[in-house]
Short mmCIF file of C-alpha atoms in Angstrom, two decimals:
data_model
loop_
_atom_site.label_atom_id
_atom_site.label_comp_id
_atom_site.label_asym_id
_atom_site.label_seq_id
_atom_site.Cartn_x
_atom_site.Cartn_y
_atom_site.Cartn_z
CA UNK A 1 87.44 54.73 56.47
CA UNK A 2 89.80 52.91 58.71
CA UNK A 3 90.69 53.92 62.22
CA UNK A 4 94.13 55.12 61.08
CA UNK A 5 92.60 57.47 58.49
CA UNK A 6 90.21 58.90 61.10
CA UNK A 7 93.09 59.59 63.50
CA UNK A 8 95.13 61.08 60.67
CA UNK A 9 92.37 63.53 59.76
CA UNK A 10 91.78 64.35 63.42
CA UNK A 11 95.49 65.09 63.90
CA UNK A 12 95.58 67.32 60.84
CA UNK A 13 92.47 69.20 62.04
CA UNK A 14 94.08 69.66 65.45
CA UNK A 15 97.33 70.97 63.94
CA UNK A 16 95.45 73.31 61.60
CA UNK A 17 93.31 74.70 64.45
CA UNK A 18 96.21 75.15 66.83
CA UNK A 19 98.36 76.67 64.11
CA UNK A 20 95.65 79.19 63.29
CA UNK A 21 95.26 80.16 66.95
CA UNK A 22 99.00 80.64 67.43
CA UNK A 23 99.30 82.63 64.21
CA UNK A 24 96.53 84.99 65.38
CA UNK A 25 98.12 85.31 68.83
CA UNK A 26 101.48 86.19 67.28
CA UNK A 27 99.76 88.75 65.04
CA UNK A 28 97.99 90.33 68.04
CA UNK A 29 101.28 90.41 69.96
CA UNK A 30 102.92 92.21 67.03
CA UNK A 31 100.08 94.78 66.86
CA UNK A 32 100.35 95.41 70.62
CA UNK A 33 104.10 95.91 70.34
CA UNK A 34 103.45 98.69 67.79
CA UNK A 35 101.30 100.67 70.24
CA UNK A 36 104.36 102.38 71.67
CA UNK A 37 104.89 104.05 68.28
CA UNK A 38 101.24 104.90 67.67
CA UNK A 39 100.53 106.82 70.90
CA UNK A 40 103.66 107.66 72.87
CA UNK A 41 103.10 108.06 76.59
CA UNK A 42 102.81 111.60 77.89
CA UNK A 43 105.40 112.51 80.47
CA UNK A 44 103.85 112.71 83.89
CA UNK A 45 104.20 116.13 85.46
CA UNK A 46 104.57 116.23 89.22
CA UNK A 47 101.37 117.27 90.95
CA UNK A 48 101.63 119.93 93.66
CA UNK A 49 101.04 118.53 97.11
CA UNK A 50 97.53 119.07 98.42
CA UNK A 51 97.33 121.08 101.63
CA UNK A 52 96.76 118.96 104.68
CA UNK A 53 93.24 118.92 106.06
CA UNK A 54 92.86 120.60 109.42
CA UNK A 55 92.74 118.24 112.36
CA UNK A 56 89.60 118.50 114.43
CA UNK A 57 89.74 117.12 117.92
CA UNK A 58 86.48 115.86 119.38
CA UNK A 59 86.01 115.28 123.04
CA UNK A 60 84.46 111.91 123.65
CA UNK A 61 81.78 111.55 126.25
CA UNK A 62 80.31 108.10 126.74
CA UNK A 63 77.31 109.32 128.73
CA UNK A 64 75.93 111.88 126.27
CA UNK A 65 75.18 110.44 122.83
CA UNK A 66 72.94 113.31 121.73
CA UNK A 67 75.54 114.87 119.45
CA UNK A 68 76.39 111.53 117.87
CA UNK A 69 72.72 110.75 117.26
CA UNK A 70 72.22 114.21 115.70
CA UNK A 71 75.18 113.78 113.36
CA UNK A 72 74.14 110.30 112.23
CA UNK A 73 70.54 111.46 111.71
CA UNK A 74 71.74 114.40 109.60
CA UNK A 75 73.94 112.08 107.53
CA UNK A 76 71.02 109.68 107.04
CA UNK A 77 68.74 112.49 105.87
CA UNK A 78 71.39 113.91 103.52
CA UNK A 79 72.12 110.51 102.02
CA UNK A 80 68.46 109.63 101.49
CA UNK A 81 67.69 113.08 100.03
CA UNK A 82 70.60 112.73 97.59
CA UNK A 83 69.18 109.39 96.43
CA UNK A 84 65.76 110.91 95.86
CA UNK A 85 64.12 109.11 98.77
CA UNK A 86 61.89 110.74 101.35
CA UNK A 87 63.71 110.63 104.70
CA UNK A 88 60.61 111.51 106.73
CA UNK A 89 59.75 108.95 109.36
CA UNK A 90 63.29 107.72 110.02
CA UNK A 91 64.55 108.49 113.52
CA UNK A 92 67.86 107.52 115.12
CA UNK A 93 67.07 107.03 118.79
CA UNK A 94 70.06 105.15 120.13
CA UNK A 95 73.50 104.01 119.01
CA UNK A 96 74.88 100.80 120.48
CA UNK A 97 78.57 100.10 120.42
CA UNK A 98 79.70 96.52 120.53
#
């Protein structure tokens, strides 16, 4: 085989491969365009507005962190219990704010 015949075969293989890929892509595009006839979209009905959550105002005291520590400890226990872990032994002693 000469170099010209090798390049000729390589070119034909390239054209055949690329042609096959483009033919499949065009076929897939045609199938996707038919989806609008297969399952028409349901019309979206307006959802009623959810009632607004009540606003809770919390007084902030920098000196007393006892309430904050209690809330974070309770959240830690609830989270660990929900995950099936034993929360015993974990204690929140202090919260530092940066």
